[in-house]
Amino acid sequence: MALLTMREALNRAMVEEMEKDKNIYLMGEEVGHYQGAYKVSQGMLDKFGEARVIDTPISENGFAGIGVGSAMVGLRPIIEFMTWNFSLVAIDQIINSAAKMLYMSGGQFPMPIVFRGAGGVGGRLAAQHSQAFESWYAHVPGMKVVAPATPKDACGLLKSSILDNNPTIFIESEVLYGMKGEVPDEEFYIPLGKADIKREGTDLTIITWSRALSLVMPAVEDLTKEGINIEVLDLRTLRPLDEEAIMKSVRKTNRALIVEEGWPVAGFGAQIAYLIQKDAFDYLDHPVERVTQRDVPMSYAANLERESLPNPERIKEKIRSMLA
Amino acid sequence: MDFYYQMLLIRRFEEAAAKAYSTGKIGGFLHLYIGQEAVGVGSIATLKPQDYIVSTYRDHGHAIARGLDINKLMAELFGKKTGTSKGNGGSMHFFDKEKHFMGGHGIVGGHISLAAGIAFASKYRKEDSVTMCFFGEGAANIGSFHEGLNLAAIWKLPAVFICENNHYAMGTPEYRALSVKDVSIRAVAYDMARDRIEGDEVCKIRDHIKVAVERARRGEGPTLIEVSTYRFRGHSMSDPAKYRTKEELEKYKQSDPLLRAQLDLLDLGLKKEDLDQMDTEINERVDAAVKFAEESEEPPLSWLYNHVLAEDK
Ligand SMILES: Cc1ncc(C[n+]2csc(CCOP(=O)(O)OP(=O)(O)O)c2C)c(N)n1
């Protein structure tokens, strides 16, 4: 097994699929000559040329629309948003065009497009550049939403997203790009809609995804020393959602905590909490709890940013209170 | 002389900021204005106190030229409670209501329609204010630019749109992003007045921009002006700027607006010692600002929920 960074794993996924299918192209700001704003597409211009690794001006709404139009007639675009913050100026094309095309055309136009790029909270990037949008896109029917937490998952899930005939929102945590992890040498796929147990346990289930997993793990390690045995479920995809895996785990541990990088109100964790009370109510020994980003825009100040994010201390405190 | 002082202040402020960034005292993105100082200084010199300025994430130079307190600006970069945005904004979001400095904004071009909105309000209330909006040539490709300019033109809003064309949007040279060689020509599509100038001579810039500001003040509508300039550093501190050659950088450094202004002042009979003396004074001011920022406190955690809504304190 190779030890790859998240950005290398994503790069490998795109390269493997583009080598197989000429209909796949990569488009976005700085993806080519600059080798990617976050170096995810490093080397791809050399490999595939300017016709398939396409630099765009700063015109998110325009190139998202180009992606959708080209997918209507059979191409399979990978559209990179430099960060998901900038997808907001293209959100009309993502939601009103991509997500609804198949439905409103009565099934005539599938939309095999992947929108991907850096998401979540960066290092002191302040309110307009630090926000997690998984919940926003997961709100919309007609799309799949993927948010990997490890290099292996990122590679396998991106390959599946590229092959999928639906629009896929693929959100990569900006602070995880340099994270290293083992990735199998042979080609592999991870199906969309399958959660993964990142750690088995008996006392409580943490349900999480993307960067929040890396905030959860240190807290779980610490609590292990106190004799607390926690199960960690990484959703990997929010849509489709692996409800079965959630229920199975909660029925085993009888306690559920959702940890997410996004805001609490109408956030994705609220949907999970609803499902758990509906389908596993009789198994619960404690109300479902959440640790989220605080309900405020992100501050630039270092101490306020730290305080905003779910951090291991807040997670531990919450778990102790749930087990008390 | 005054112009030279301001340009040098911006340069030294940003050099100090770059240093503080490399030691981790400043975080996030830090986009420096070094090389472009003449544009901000020359343009903003044409404004009155009641006029407004709207800027991008590359906002330090505009803020200093507008006379914002450099202690507070440095404190903002350090994320301290004494900063212009109380530590909530950082480098990309300088704001000062009193000085009518309407922000640094982090989304490329998003602020162009905000500028039109501010100008709209001046016209709506029949106030004698002009709004000056700065952006890069990269921003001239985004929807908000086209929509903002069109609205400003049809409603004859008192605005001046200044495109600081430094020839690169991050790593993208203009010829790969713009359908036109002359950004100002886009004004024609909106039946708007236009102008185009070189950005190395601060007085020339002032003279050109003045025409546009007066036009706006007379109620004759907005102008789009392209100023050709160059940034000596990368796009931000994390960009090594490998997409351009050393020769190109050296060529532009020959027309460094500060150097030009210095030569002009020496021609006018100023002594080198006087200029050096000025530099020493400015360095002392900047050092004091760094000290102020360092010694200021972080915002207290109790401020976390402040200012989310208007009724919050
Ligand atoms: C809508 C949007 N897309 C992408 C970005 C990322 N980004 C920040 S600055 C920049 C380049 C802007 O270039 P230009 O407008 O020419 O201004 P300059 O930085 O040269 O002053 C890019 C692509 C962003 N902030 N907002």
PDB file of N, CA, C and O in Angstrom, chain A residues 128-181:
ATOM      1  N   GLN A 128     -15.828  34.945   5.019  1.00  0.00           N
ATOM      2  CA  GLN A 128     -16.205  34.620   3.639  1.00  0.00           C
ATOM      3  C   GLN A 128     -15.457  33.419   3.064  1.00  0.00           C
ATOM      4  O   GLN A 128     -15.800  32.926   2.001  1.00  0.00           O
ATOM      5  N   HIS A 129     -14.433  32.961   3.762  1.00  0.00           N
ATOM      6  CA  HIS A 129     -13.615  31.864   3.234  1.00  0.00           C
ATOM      7  C   HIS A 129     -13.600  30.636   4.143  1.00  0.00           C
ATOM      8  O   HIS A 129     -12.804  29.738   3.928  1.00  0.00           O
ATOM      9  N   SER A 130     -14.396  30.626   5.188  1.00  0.00           N
ATOM     10  CA  SER A 130     -14.321  29.522   6.148  1.00  0.00           C
ATOM     11  C   SER A 130     -15.720  29.066   6.516  1.00  0.00           C
ATOM     12  O   SER A 130     -16.304  29.569   7.470  1.00  0.00           O
ATOM     13  N   GLN A 131     -16.248  28.116   5.778  1.00  0.00           N
ATOM     14  CA  GLN A 131     -17.581  27.630   6.082  1.00  0.00           C
ATOM     15  C   GLN A 131     -17.795  26.281   5.412  1.00  0.00           C
ATOM     16  O   GLN A 131     -17.261  26.019   4.339  1.00  0.00           O
ATOM     17  N   ALA A 132     -18.569  25.447   6.075  1.00  0.00           N
ATOM     18  CA  ALA A 132     -18.828  24.102   5.554  1.00  0.00           C
ATOM     19  C   ALA A 132     -20.211  24.073   4.919  1.00  0.00           C
ATOM     20  O   ALA A 132     -21.191  24.426   5.564  1.00  0.00           O
ATOM     21  N   PHE A 133     -20.265  23.655   3.651  1.00  0.00           N
ATOM     22  CA  PHE A 133     -21.528  23.746   2.914  1.00  0.00           C
ATOM     23  C   PHE A 133     -22.207  22.405   2.633  1.00  0.00           C
ATOM     24  O   PHE A 133     -23.161  22.355   1.861  1.00  0.00           O
ATOM     25  N   GLU A 134     -21.734  21.333   3.267  1.00  0.00           N
ATOM     26  CA  GLU A 134     -22.343  20.018   2.998  1.00  0.00           C
ATOM     27  C   GLU A 134     -23.852  20.055   3.190  1.00  0.00           C
ATOM     28  O   GLU A 134     -24.621  19.541   2.382  1.00  0.00           O
ATOM     29  N   SER A 135     -24.278  20.658   4.304  1.00  0.00           N
ATOM     30  CA  SER A 135     -25.707  20.645   4.623  1.00  0.00           C
ATOM     31  C   SER A 135     -26.522  21.371   3.562  1.00  0.00           C
ATOM     32  O   SER A 135     -27.635  20.970   3.241  1.00  0.00           O
ATOM     33  N   TRP A 136     -25.967  22.445   3.030  1.00  0.00           N
ATOM     34  CA  TRP A 136     -26.677  23.220   2.011  1.00  0.00           C
ATOM     35  C   TRP A 136     -26.991  22.355   0.793  1.00  0.00           C
ATOM     36  O   TRP A 136     -28.103  22.336   0.296  1.00  0.00           O
ATOM     37  N   TYR A 137     -25.956  21.679   0.301  1.00  0.00           N
ATOM     38  CA  TYR A 137     -26.154  20.917  -0.921  1.00  0.00           C
ATOM     39  C   TYR A 137     -26.936  19.636  -0.653  1.00  0.00           C
ATOM     40  O   TYR A 137     -27.698  19.173  -1.499  1.00  0.00           O
ATOM     41  N   ALA A 138     -26.758  19.067   0.548  1.00  0.00           N
ATOM     42  CA  ALA A 138     -27.494  17.846   0.883  1.00  0.00           C
ATOM     43  C   ALA A 138     -28.989  18.128   0.984  1.00  0.00           C
ATOM     44  O   ALA A 138     -29.812  17.227   0.922  1.00  0.00           O
ATOM     45  N   HIS A 139     -29.349  19.372   1.106  1.00  0.00           N
ATOM     46  CA  HIS A 139     -30.761  19.759   1.185  1.00  0.00           C
ATOM     47  C   HIS A 139     -31.504  19.492  -0.122  1.00  0.00           C
ATOM     48  O   HIS A 139     -32.720  19.329  -0.134  1.00  0.00           O
ATOM     49  N   VAL A 140     -30.746  19.453  -1.219  1.00  0.00           N
ATOM     50  CA  VAL A 140     -31.376  19.477  -2.542  1.00  0.00           C
ATOM     51  C   VAL A 140     -31.505  18.073  -3.129  1.00  0.00           C
ATOM     52  O   VAL A 140     -30.506  17.382  -3.304  1.00  0.00           O
ATOM     53  N   PRO A 141     -32.723  17.650  -3.476  1.00  0.00           N
ATOM     54  CA  PRO A 141     -32.864  16.348  -4.131  1.00  0.00           C
ATOM     55  C   PRO A 141     -32.315  16.404  -5.552  1.00  0.00           C
ATOM     56  O   PRO A 141     -32.323  17.452  -6.192  1.00  0.00           O
ATOM     57  N   GLY A 142     -31.820  15.262  -6.020  1.00  0.00           N
ATOM     58  CA  GLY A 142     -31.309  15.203  -7.385  1.00  0.00           C
ATOM     59  C   GLY A 142     -29.797  15.193  -7.450  1.00  0.00           C
ATOM     60  O   GLY A 142     -29.229  15.078  -8.525  1.00  0.00           O
ATOM     61  N   MET A 143     -29.165  15.338  -6.304  1.00  0.00           N
ATOM     62  CA  MET A 143     -27.694  15.334  -6.308  1.00  0.00           C
ATOM     63  C   MET A 143     -27.185  14.355  -5.257  1.00  0.00           C
ATOM     64  O   MET A 143     -27.872  14.045  -4.299  1.00  0.00           O
ATOM     65  N   LYS A 144     -25.955  13.933  -5.426  1.00  0.00           N
ATOM     66  CA  LYS A 144     -25.285  13.157  -4.385  1.00  0.00           C
ATOM     67  C   LYS A 144     -24.270  14.065  -3.702  1.00  0.00           C
ATOM     68  O   LYS A 144     -23.722  14.970  -4.333  1.00  0.00           O
ATOM     69  N   VAL A 145     -24.046  13.825  -2.430  1.00  0.00           N
ATOM     70  CA  VAL A 145     -23.118  14.676  -1.680  1.00  0.00           C
ATOM     71  C   VAL A 145     -22.108  13.801  -0.948  1.00  0.00           C
ATOM     72  O   VAL A 145     -22.482  12.934  -0.152  1.00  0.00           O
ATOM     73  N   VAL A 146     -20.840  14.037  -1.264  1.00  0.00           N
ATOM     74  CA  VAL A 146     -19.761  13.207  -0.742  1.00  0.00           C
ATOM     75  C   VAL A 146     -18.777  14.079   0.023  1.00  0.00           C
ATOM     76  O   VAL A 146     -18.449  15.178  -0.431  1.00  0.00           O
ATOM     77  N   ALA A 147     -18.325  13.606   1.180  1.00  0.00           N
ATOM     78  CA  ALA A 147     -17.370  14.391   1.976  1.00  0.00           C
ATOM     79  C   ALA A 147     -16.407  13.455   2.704  1.00  0.00           C
ATOM     80  O   ALA A 147     -16.629  13.062   3.841  1.00  0.00           O
ATOM     81  N   PRO A 148     -15.324  13.081   2.013  1.00  0.00           N
ATOM     82  CA  PRO A 148     -14.414  12.073   2.565  1.00  0.00           C
ATOM     83  C   PRO A 148     -13.518  12.607   3.682  1.00  0.00           C
ATOM     84  O   PRO A 148     -13.270  13.811   3.756  1.00  0.00           O
ATOM     85  N   ALA A 149     -13.047  11.673   4.512  1.00  0.00           N
ATOM     86  CA  ALA A 149     -12.223  12.057   5.653  1.00  0.00           C
ATOM     87  C   ALA A 149     -10.802  11.501   5.588  1.00  0.00           C
ATOM     88  O   ALA A 149      -9.951  11.898   6.378  1.00  0.00           O
ATOM     89  N   THR A 150     -10.548  10.580   4.671  1.00  0.00           N
ATOM     90  CA  THR A 150      -9.205   9.981   4.568  1.00  0.00           C
ATOM     91  C   THR A 150      -8.796   9.900   3.094  1.00  0.00           C
ATOM     92  O   THR A 150      -9.660   9.895   2.215  1.00  0.00           O
ATOM     93  N   PRO A 151      -7.489   9.795   2.831  1.00  0.00           N
ATOM     94  CA  PRO A 151      -7.034   9.691   1.440  1.00  0.00           C
ATOM     95  C   PRO A 151      -7.629   8.488   0.709  1.00  0.00           C
ATOM     96  O   PRO A 151      -8.055   8.603  -0.446  1.00  0.00           O
ATOM     97  N   LYS A 152      -7.684   7.355   1.375  1.00  0.00           N
ATOM     98  CA  LYS A 152      -8.234   6.168   0.709  1.00  0.00           C
ATOM     99  C   LYS A 152      -9.689   6.400   0.309  1.00  0.00           C
ATOM    100  O   LYS A 152     -10.086   6.138  -0.829  1.00  0.00           O
ATOM    101  N   ASP A 153     -10.470   6.888   1.250  1.00  0.00           N
ATOM    102  CA  ASP A 153     -11.881   7.157   0.941  1.00  0.00           C
ATOM    103  C   ASP A 153     -11.994   8.174  -0.188  1.00  0.00           C
ATOM    104  O   ASP A 153     -12.827   8.050  -1.083  1.00  0.00           O
ATOM    105  N   ALA A 154     -11.155   9.199  -0.132  1.00  0.00           N
ATOM    106  CA  ALA A 154     -11.218  10.264  -1.139  1.00  0.00           C
ATOM    107  C   ALA A 154     -11.010   9.681  -2.524  1.00  0.00           C
ATOM    108  O   ALA A 154     -11.735  10.002  -3.469  1.00  0.00           O
ATOM    109  N   CYS A 155     -10.036   8.792  -2.642  1.00  0.00           N
ATOM    110  CA  CYS A 155      -9.722   8.205  -3.944  1.00  0.00           C
ATOM    111  C   CYS A 155     -10.877   7.321  -4.422  1.00  0.00           C
ATOM    112  O   CYS A 155     -11.396   7.503  -5.518  1.00  0.00           O
ATOM    113  N   GLY A 156     -11.291   6.405  -3.581  1.00  0.00           N
ATOM    114  CA  GLY A 156     -12.336   5.458  -3.987  1.00  0.00           C
ATOM    115  C   GLY A 156     -13.674   6.130  -4.234  1.00  0.00           C
ATOM    116  O   GLY A 156     -14.430   5.746  -5.131  1.00  0.00           O
ATOM    117  N   LEU A 157     -13.983   7.131  -3.434  1.00  0.00           N
ATOM    118  CA  LEU A 157     -15.270   7.819  -3.585  1.00  0.00           C
ATOM    119  C   LEU A 157     -15.273   8.737  -4.804  1.00  0.00           C
ATOM    120  O   LEU A 157     -16.286   8.871  -5.491  1.00  0.00           O
ATOM    121  N   LEU A 158     -14.138   9.372  -5.084  1.00  0.00           N
ATOM    122  CA  LEU A 158     -14.107  10.266  -6.247  1.00  0.00           C
ATOM    123  C   LEU A 158     -14.253   9.455  -7.532  1.00  0.00           C
ATOM    124  O   LEU A 158     -14.952   9.851  -8.462  1.00  0.00           O
ATOM    125  N   LYS A 159     -13.615   8.284  -7.566  1.00  0.00           N
ATOM    126  CA  LYS A 159     -13.745   7.440  -8.761  1.00  0.00           C
ATOM    127  C   LYS A 159     -15.210   7.035  -8.975  1.00  0.00           C
ATOM    128  O   LYS A 159     -15.715   7.088 -10.092  1.00  0.00           O
ATOM    129  N   SER A 160     -15.878   6.679  -7.894  1.00  0.00           N
ATOM    130  CA  SER A 160     -17.300   6.325  -8.026  1.00  0.00           C
ATOM    131  C   SER A 160     -18.135   7.531  -8.446  1.00  0.00           C
ATOM    132  O   SER A 160     -19.082   7.402  -9.228  1.00  0.00           O
ATOM    133  N   SER A 161     -17.790   8.694  -7.920  1.00  0.00           N
ATOM    134  CA  SER A 161     -18.542   9.911  -8.272  1.00  0.00           C
ATOM    135  C   SER A 161     -18.413  10.220  -9.755  1.00  0.00           C
ATOM    136  O   SER A 161     -19.369  10.630 -10.414  1.00  0.00           O
ATOM    137  N   ILE A 162     -17.203  10.028 -10.280  1.00  0.00           N
ATOM    138  CA  ILE A 162     -16.972  10.330 -11.696  1.00  0.00           C
ATOM    139  C   ILE A 162     -17.781   9.377 -12.585  1.00  0.00           C
ATOM    140  O   ILE A 162     -18.315   9.780 -13.613  1.00  0.00           O
ATOM    141  N   LEU A 163     -17.908   8.146 -12.152  1.00  0.00           N
ATOM    142  CA  LEU A 163     -18.664   7.170 -12.952  1.00  0.00           C
ATOM    143  C   LEU A 163     -20.169   7.310 -12.761  1.00  0.00           C
ATOM    144  O   LEU A 163     -20.952   6.793 -13.554  1.00  0.00           O
ATOM    145  N   ASP A 164     -20.572   7.978 -11.714  1.00  0.00           N
ATOM    146  CA  ASP A 164     -21.995   8.097 -11.408  1.00  0.00           C
ATOM    147  C   ASP A 164     -22.693   8.974 -12.452  1.00  0.00           C
ATOM    148  O   ASP A 164     -22.121   9.956 -12.931  1.00  0.00           O
ATOM    149  N   ASN A 165     -23.914   8.632 -12.765  1.00  0.00           N
ATOM    150  CA  ASN A 165     -24.639   9.406 -13.779  1.00  0.00           C
ATOM    151  C   ASN A 165     -25.456  10.547 -13.197  1.00  0.00           C
ATOM    152  O   ASN A 165     -26.299  11.129 -13.880  1.00  0.00           O
ATOM    153  N   ASN A 166     -25.203  10.868 -11.938  1.00  0.00           N
ATOM    154  CA  ASN A 166     -25.897  11.982 -11.288  1.00  0.00           C
ATOM    155  C   ASN A 166     -24.913  13.096 -10.958  1.00  0.00           C
ATOM    156  O   ASN A 166     -23.714  12.847 -10.813  1.00  0.00           O
ATOM    157  N   PRO A 167     -25.432  14.314 -10.794  1.00  0.00           N
ATOM    158  CA  PRO A 167     -24.538  15.384 -10.329  1.00  0.00           C
ATOM    159  C   PRO A 167     -24.062  15.058  -8.912  1.00  0.00           C
ATOM    160  O   PRO A 167     -24.860  14.689  -8.058  1.00  0.00           O
ATOM    161  N   THR A 168     -22.764  15.171  -8.718  1.00  0.00           N
ATOM    162  CA  THR A 168     -22.202  14.862  -7.406  1.00  0.00           C
ATOM    163  C   THR A 168     -21.480  16.091  -6.857  1.00  0.00           C
ATOM    164  O   THR A 168     -20.699  16.730  -7.562  1.00  0.00           O
ATOM    165  N   ILE A 169     -21.789  16.381  -5.626  1.00  0.00           N
ATOM    166  CA  ILE A 169     -21.099  17.450  -4.898  1.00  0.00           C
ATOM    167  C   ILE A 169     -20.020  16.764  -4.083  1.00  0.00           C
ATOM    168  O   ILE A 169     -20.319  15.945  -3.214  1.00  0.00           O
ATOM    169  N   PHE A 170     -18.762  17.058  -4.374  1.00  0.00           N
ATOM    170  CA  PHE A 170     -17.665  16.350  -3.720  1.00  0.00           C
ATOM    171  C   PHE A 170     -16.845  17.378  -2.950  1.00  0.00           C
ATOM    172  O   PHE A 170     -16.136  18.192  -3.542  1.00  0.00           O
ATOM    173  N   ILE A 171     -16.987  17.348  -1.640  1.00  0.00           N
ATOM    174  CA  ILE A 171     -16.376  18.401  -0.826  1.00  0.00           C
ATOM    175  C   ILE A 171     -15.143  17.877  -0.098  1.00  0.00           C
ATOM    176  O   ILE A 171     -15.214  16.917   0.669  1.00  0.00           O
ATOM    177  N   GLU A 172     -14.012  18.500  -0.405  1.00  0.00           N
ATOM    178  CA  GLU A 172     -12.725  18.078   0.176  1.00  0.00           C
ATOM    179  C   GLU A 172     -12.325  19.089   1.240  1.00  0.00           C
ATOM    180  O   GLU A 172     -12.281  20.278   0.966  1.00  0.00           O
ATOM    181  N   SER A 173     -12.036  18.618   2.430  1.00  0.00           N
ATOM    182  CA  SER A 173     -11.660  19.573   3.461  1.00  0.00           C
ATOM    183  C   SER A 173     -10.300  20.200   3.147  1.00  0.00           C
ATOM    184  O   SER A 173      -9.310  19.502   2.946  1.00  0.00           O
ATOM    185  N   GLU A 174     -10.289  21.523   3.113  1.00  0.00           N
ATOM    186  CA  GLU A 174      -9.072  22.261   2.782  1.00  0.00           C
ATOM    187  C   GLU A 174      -7.906  21.912   3.712  1.00  0.00           C
ATOM    188  O   GLU A 174      -6.775  21.794   3.265  1.00  0.00           O
ATOM    189  N   VAL A 175      -8.178  21.722   4.982  1.00  0.00           N
ATOM    190  CA  VAL A 175      -7.071  21.471   5.920  1.00  0.00           C
ATOM    191  C   VAL A 175      -6.612  20.014   5.894  1.00  0.00           C
ATOM    192  O   VAL A 175      -5.624  19.669   6.524  1.00  0.00           O
ATOM    193  N   LEU A 176      -7.307  19.158   5.153  1.00  0.00           N
ATOM    194  CA  LEU A 176      -6.887  17.748   5.095  1.00  0.00           C
ATOM    195  C   LEU A 176      -6.023  17.419   3.877  1.00  0.00           C
ATOM    196  O   LEU A 176      -5.540  16.304   3.754  1.00  0.00           O
ATOM    197  N   TYR A 177      -5.842  18.393   2.972  1.00  0.00           N
ATOM    198  CA  TYR A 177      -5.135  18.076   1.730  1.00  0.00           C
ATOM    199  C   TYR A 177      -3.759  17.446   1.967  1.00  0.00           C
ATOM    200  O   TYR A 177      -3.296  16.629   1.198  1.00  0.00           O
ATOM    201  N   GLY A 178      -3.087  17.858   3.021  1.00  0.00           N
ATOM    202  CA  GLY A 178      -1.744  17.335   3.273  1.00  0.00           C
ATOM    203  C   GLY A 178      -1.746  16.060   4.104  1.00  0.00           C
ATOM    204  O   GLY A 178      -0.698  15.455   4.346  1.00  0.00           O
ATOM    205  N   MET A 179      -2.930  15.629   4.556  1.00  0.00           N
ATOM    206  CA  MET A 179      -3.026  14.443   5.402  1.00  0.00           C
ATOM    207  C   MET A 179      -2.595  13.196   4.638  1.00  0.00           C
ATOM    208  O   MET A 179      -2.985  12.985   3.500  1.00  0.00           O
ATOM    209  N   LYS A 180      -1.758  12.368   5.290  1.00  0.00           N
ATOM    210  CA  LYS A 180      -1.300  11.146   4.627  1.00  0.00           C
ATOM    211  C   LYS A 180      -2.089   9.939   5.100  1.00  0.00           C
ATOM    212  O   LYS A 180      -2.507   9.886   6.258  1.00  0.00           O
ATOM    213  N   GLY A 181      -2.253   8.988   4.214  1.00  0.00           N
ATOM    214  CA  GLY A 181      -2.930   7.758   4.593  1.00  0.00           C
ATOM    215  C   GLY A 181      -2.633   6.667   3.582  1.00  0.00           C
ATOM    216  O   GLY A 181      -2.174   6.940   2.475  1.00  0.00           O
TER     217      GLY A 181
END
